[in-house]
PDB file of C-alpha atoms in Angstrom:
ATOM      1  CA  UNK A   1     -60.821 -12.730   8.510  1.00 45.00           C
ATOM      2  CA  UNK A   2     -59.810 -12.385  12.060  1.00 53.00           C
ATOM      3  CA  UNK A   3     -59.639 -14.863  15.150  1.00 69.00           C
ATOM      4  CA  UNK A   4     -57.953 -17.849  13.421  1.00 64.00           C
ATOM      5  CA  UNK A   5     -58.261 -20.624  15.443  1.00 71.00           C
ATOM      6  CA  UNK A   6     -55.322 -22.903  13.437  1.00 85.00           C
ATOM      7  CA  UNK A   7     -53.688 -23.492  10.077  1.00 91.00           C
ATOM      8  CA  UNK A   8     -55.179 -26.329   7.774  1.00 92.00           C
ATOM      9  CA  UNK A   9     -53.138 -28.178   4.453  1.00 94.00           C
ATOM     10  CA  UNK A  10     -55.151 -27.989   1.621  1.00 94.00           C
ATOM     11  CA  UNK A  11     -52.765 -29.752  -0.405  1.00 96.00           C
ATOM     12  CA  UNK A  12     -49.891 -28.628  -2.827  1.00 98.00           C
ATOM     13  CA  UNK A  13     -49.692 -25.766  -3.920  1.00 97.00           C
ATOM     14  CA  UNK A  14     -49.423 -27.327  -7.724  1.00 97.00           C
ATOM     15  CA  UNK A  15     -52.544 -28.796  -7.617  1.00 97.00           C
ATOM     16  CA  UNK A  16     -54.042 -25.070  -8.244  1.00 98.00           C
ATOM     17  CA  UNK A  17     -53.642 -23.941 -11.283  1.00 97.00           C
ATOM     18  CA  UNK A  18     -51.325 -20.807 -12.426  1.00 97.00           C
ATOM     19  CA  UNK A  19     -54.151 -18.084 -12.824  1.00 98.00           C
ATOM     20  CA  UNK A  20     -56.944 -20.160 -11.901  1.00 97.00           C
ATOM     21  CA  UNK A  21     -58.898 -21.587  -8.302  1.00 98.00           C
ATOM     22  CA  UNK A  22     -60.044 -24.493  -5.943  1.00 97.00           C
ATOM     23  CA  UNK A  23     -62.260 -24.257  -3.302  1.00 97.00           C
ATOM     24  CA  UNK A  24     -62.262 -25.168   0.297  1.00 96.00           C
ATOM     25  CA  UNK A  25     -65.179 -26.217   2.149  1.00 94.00           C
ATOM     26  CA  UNK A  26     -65.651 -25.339   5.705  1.00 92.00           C
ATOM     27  CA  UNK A  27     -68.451 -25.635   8.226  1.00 88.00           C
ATOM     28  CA  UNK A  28     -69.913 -22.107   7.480  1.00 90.00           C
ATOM     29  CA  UNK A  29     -68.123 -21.103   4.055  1.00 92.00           C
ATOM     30  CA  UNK A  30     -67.114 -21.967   0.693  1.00 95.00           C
ATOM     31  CA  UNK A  31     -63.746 -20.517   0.452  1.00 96.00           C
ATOM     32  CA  UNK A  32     -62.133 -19.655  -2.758  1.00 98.00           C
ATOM     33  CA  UNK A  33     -58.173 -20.052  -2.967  1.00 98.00           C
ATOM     34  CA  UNK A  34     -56.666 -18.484  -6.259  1.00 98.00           C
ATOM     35  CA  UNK A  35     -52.981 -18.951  -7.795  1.00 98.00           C
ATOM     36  CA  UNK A  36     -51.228 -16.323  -9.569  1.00 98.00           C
ATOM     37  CA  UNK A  37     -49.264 -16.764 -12.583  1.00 97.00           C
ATOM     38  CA  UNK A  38     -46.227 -15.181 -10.738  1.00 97.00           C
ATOM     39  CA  UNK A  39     -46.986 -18.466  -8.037  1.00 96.00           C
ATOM     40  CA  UNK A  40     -48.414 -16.128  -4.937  1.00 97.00           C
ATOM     41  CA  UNK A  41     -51.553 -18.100  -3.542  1.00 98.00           C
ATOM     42  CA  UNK A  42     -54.512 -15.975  -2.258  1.00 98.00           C
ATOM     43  CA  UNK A  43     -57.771 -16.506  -0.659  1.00 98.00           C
ATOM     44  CA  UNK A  44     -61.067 -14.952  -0.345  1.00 98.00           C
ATOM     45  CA  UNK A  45     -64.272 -16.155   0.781  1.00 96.00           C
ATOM     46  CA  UNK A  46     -66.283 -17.691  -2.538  1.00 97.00           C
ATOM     47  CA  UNK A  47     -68.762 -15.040  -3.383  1.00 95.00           C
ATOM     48  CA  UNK A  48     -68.964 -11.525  -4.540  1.00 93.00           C
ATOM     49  CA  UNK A  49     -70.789  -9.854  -2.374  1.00 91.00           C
ATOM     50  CA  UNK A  50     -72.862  -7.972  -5.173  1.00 85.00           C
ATOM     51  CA  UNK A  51     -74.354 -10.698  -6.282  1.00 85.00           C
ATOM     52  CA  UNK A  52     -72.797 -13.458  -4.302  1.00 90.00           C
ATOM     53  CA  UNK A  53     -71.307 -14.592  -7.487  1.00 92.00           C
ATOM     54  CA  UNK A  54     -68.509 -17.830  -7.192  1.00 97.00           C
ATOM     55  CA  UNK A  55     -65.255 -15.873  -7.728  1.00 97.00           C
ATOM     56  CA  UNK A  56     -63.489 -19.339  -7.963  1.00 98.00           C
ATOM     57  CA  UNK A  57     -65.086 -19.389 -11.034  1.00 97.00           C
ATOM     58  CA  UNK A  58     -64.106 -15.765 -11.792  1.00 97.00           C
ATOM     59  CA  UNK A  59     -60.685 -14.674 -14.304  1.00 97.00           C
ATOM     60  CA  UNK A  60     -57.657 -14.274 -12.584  1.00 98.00           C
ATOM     61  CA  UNK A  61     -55.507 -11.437 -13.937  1.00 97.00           C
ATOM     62  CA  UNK A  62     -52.408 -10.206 -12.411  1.00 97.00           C
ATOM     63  CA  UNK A  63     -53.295 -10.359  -8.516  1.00 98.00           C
ATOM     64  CA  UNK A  64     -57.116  -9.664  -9.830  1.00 98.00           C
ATOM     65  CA  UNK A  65     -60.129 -11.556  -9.846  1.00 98.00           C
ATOM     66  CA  UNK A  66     -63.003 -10.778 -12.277  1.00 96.00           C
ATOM     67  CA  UNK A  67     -66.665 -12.214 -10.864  1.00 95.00           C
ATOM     68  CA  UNK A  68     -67.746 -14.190 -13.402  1.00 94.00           C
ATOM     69  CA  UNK A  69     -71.537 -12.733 -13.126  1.00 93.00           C
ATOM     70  CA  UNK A  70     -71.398  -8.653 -13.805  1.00 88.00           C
ATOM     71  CA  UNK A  71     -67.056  -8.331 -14.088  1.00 91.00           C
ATOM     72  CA  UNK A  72     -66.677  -6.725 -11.061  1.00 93.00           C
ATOM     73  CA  UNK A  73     -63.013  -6.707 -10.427  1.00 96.00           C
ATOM     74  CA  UNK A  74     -61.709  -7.365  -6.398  1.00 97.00           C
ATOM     75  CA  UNK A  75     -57.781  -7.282  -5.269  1.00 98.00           C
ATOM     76  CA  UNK A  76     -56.754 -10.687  -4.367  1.00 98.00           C
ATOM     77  CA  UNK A  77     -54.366  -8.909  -2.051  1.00 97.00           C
ATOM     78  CA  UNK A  78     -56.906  -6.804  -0.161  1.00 97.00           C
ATOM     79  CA  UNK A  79     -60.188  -8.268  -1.423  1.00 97.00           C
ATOM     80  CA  UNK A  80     -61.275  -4.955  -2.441  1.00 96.00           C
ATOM     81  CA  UNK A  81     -62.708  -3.800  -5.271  1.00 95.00           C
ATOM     82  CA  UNK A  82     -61.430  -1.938  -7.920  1.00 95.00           C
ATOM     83  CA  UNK A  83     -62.035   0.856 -10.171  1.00 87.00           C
ATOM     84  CA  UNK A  84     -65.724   2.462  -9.870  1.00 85.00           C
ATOM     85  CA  UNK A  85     -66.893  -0.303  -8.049  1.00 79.00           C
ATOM     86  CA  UNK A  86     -67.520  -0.583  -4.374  1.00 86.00           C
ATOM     87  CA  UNK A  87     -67.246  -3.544  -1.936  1.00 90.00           C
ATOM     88  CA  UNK A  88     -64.538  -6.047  -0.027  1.00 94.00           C
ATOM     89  CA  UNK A  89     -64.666 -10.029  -0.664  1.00 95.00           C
ATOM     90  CA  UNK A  90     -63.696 -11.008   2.412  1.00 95.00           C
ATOM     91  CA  UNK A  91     -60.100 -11.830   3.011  1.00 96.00           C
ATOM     92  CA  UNK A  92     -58.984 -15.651   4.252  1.00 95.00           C
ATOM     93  CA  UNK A  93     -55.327 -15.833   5.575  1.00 95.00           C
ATOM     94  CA  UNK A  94     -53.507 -18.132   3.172  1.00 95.00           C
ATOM     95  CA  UNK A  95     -49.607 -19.034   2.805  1.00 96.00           C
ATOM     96  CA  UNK A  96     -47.503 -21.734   1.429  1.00 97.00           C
ATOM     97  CA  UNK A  97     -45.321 -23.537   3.778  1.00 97.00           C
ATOM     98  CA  UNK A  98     -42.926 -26.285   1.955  1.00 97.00           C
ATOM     99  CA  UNK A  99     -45.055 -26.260  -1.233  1.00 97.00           C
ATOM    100  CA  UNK A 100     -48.313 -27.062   0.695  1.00 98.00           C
ATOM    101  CA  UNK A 101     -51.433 -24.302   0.798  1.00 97.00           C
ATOM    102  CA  UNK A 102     -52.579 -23.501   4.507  1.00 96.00           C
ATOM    103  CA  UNK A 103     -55.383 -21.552   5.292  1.00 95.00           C
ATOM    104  CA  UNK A 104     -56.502 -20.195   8.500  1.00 94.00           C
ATOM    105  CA  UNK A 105     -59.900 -20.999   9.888  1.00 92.00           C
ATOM    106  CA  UNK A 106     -61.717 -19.272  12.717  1.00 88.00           C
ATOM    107  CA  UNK A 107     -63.380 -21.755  15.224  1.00 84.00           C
ATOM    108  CA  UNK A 108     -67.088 -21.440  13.491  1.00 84.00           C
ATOM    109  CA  UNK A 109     -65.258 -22.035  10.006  1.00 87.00           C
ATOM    110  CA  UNK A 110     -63.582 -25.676  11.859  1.00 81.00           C
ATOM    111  CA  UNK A 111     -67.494 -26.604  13.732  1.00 76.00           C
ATOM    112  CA  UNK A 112     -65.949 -26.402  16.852  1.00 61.00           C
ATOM    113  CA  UNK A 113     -67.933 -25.570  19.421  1.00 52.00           C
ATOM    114  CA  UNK A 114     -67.279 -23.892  23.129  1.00 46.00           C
ATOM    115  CA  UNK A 115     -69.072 -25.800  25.998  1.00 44.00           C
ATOM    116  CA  UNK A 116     -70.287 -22.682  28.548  1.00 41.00           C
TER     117      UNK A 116
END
């Protein structure tokens, strides 16, 4: 994603857990925020875009995601897909910072609005 308006704490990082997902909420999008079992913290918008399946709900394999509705297999790194397949989930900026998630929102993500 691109034109972050500001870091937000999602909580601690521990409250993911190791190969699994929580979601995030925003104004706009449902935002999908995965934990490796080596403790790297990703994040991709929550849906395939195939078939707009949950990848939150997907199987997370190395720095992999599987969709959980036709296996379609996306880089948590890059969001792309891999092998045969084609197609990106898009990417959402994500680091830990003293044990806490952050991910950056763009302004529509937050609501906020520009007057004029």
């Amino acid at each position: 994603m691109t034109d972050i308006l500001s870091w937000i704490d999602v909580g601690p990082v521990a409250n993911i857990p190791r190969q699994g997902a929580r979601t995030l909420q925003t104004e706009t999008d449902r935002i999908a925020i995965f934990r490796t079992l080596d403790d790297q913290v990703y994040a991709l918008l929550d849906r395939c875009p195939h078939k707009q399946g949950p990848l939150a709900q997907g199987i997370v394999h190395g720095h992999f995601v599987t969709c959980p509705l036709h296996n379609m297999v996306f880089s948590l790194e890059t969001g792309e897909a891999q092998g045969p397949d084609d197609g990106c989930a898009a990417k959402v900026e994500c680091k830990i910072v003293d044990g806490t998630v952050r991910v950056g929102l763009t302004e529509l993500q937050a609501g906020l609005r520009h007057a004029g």
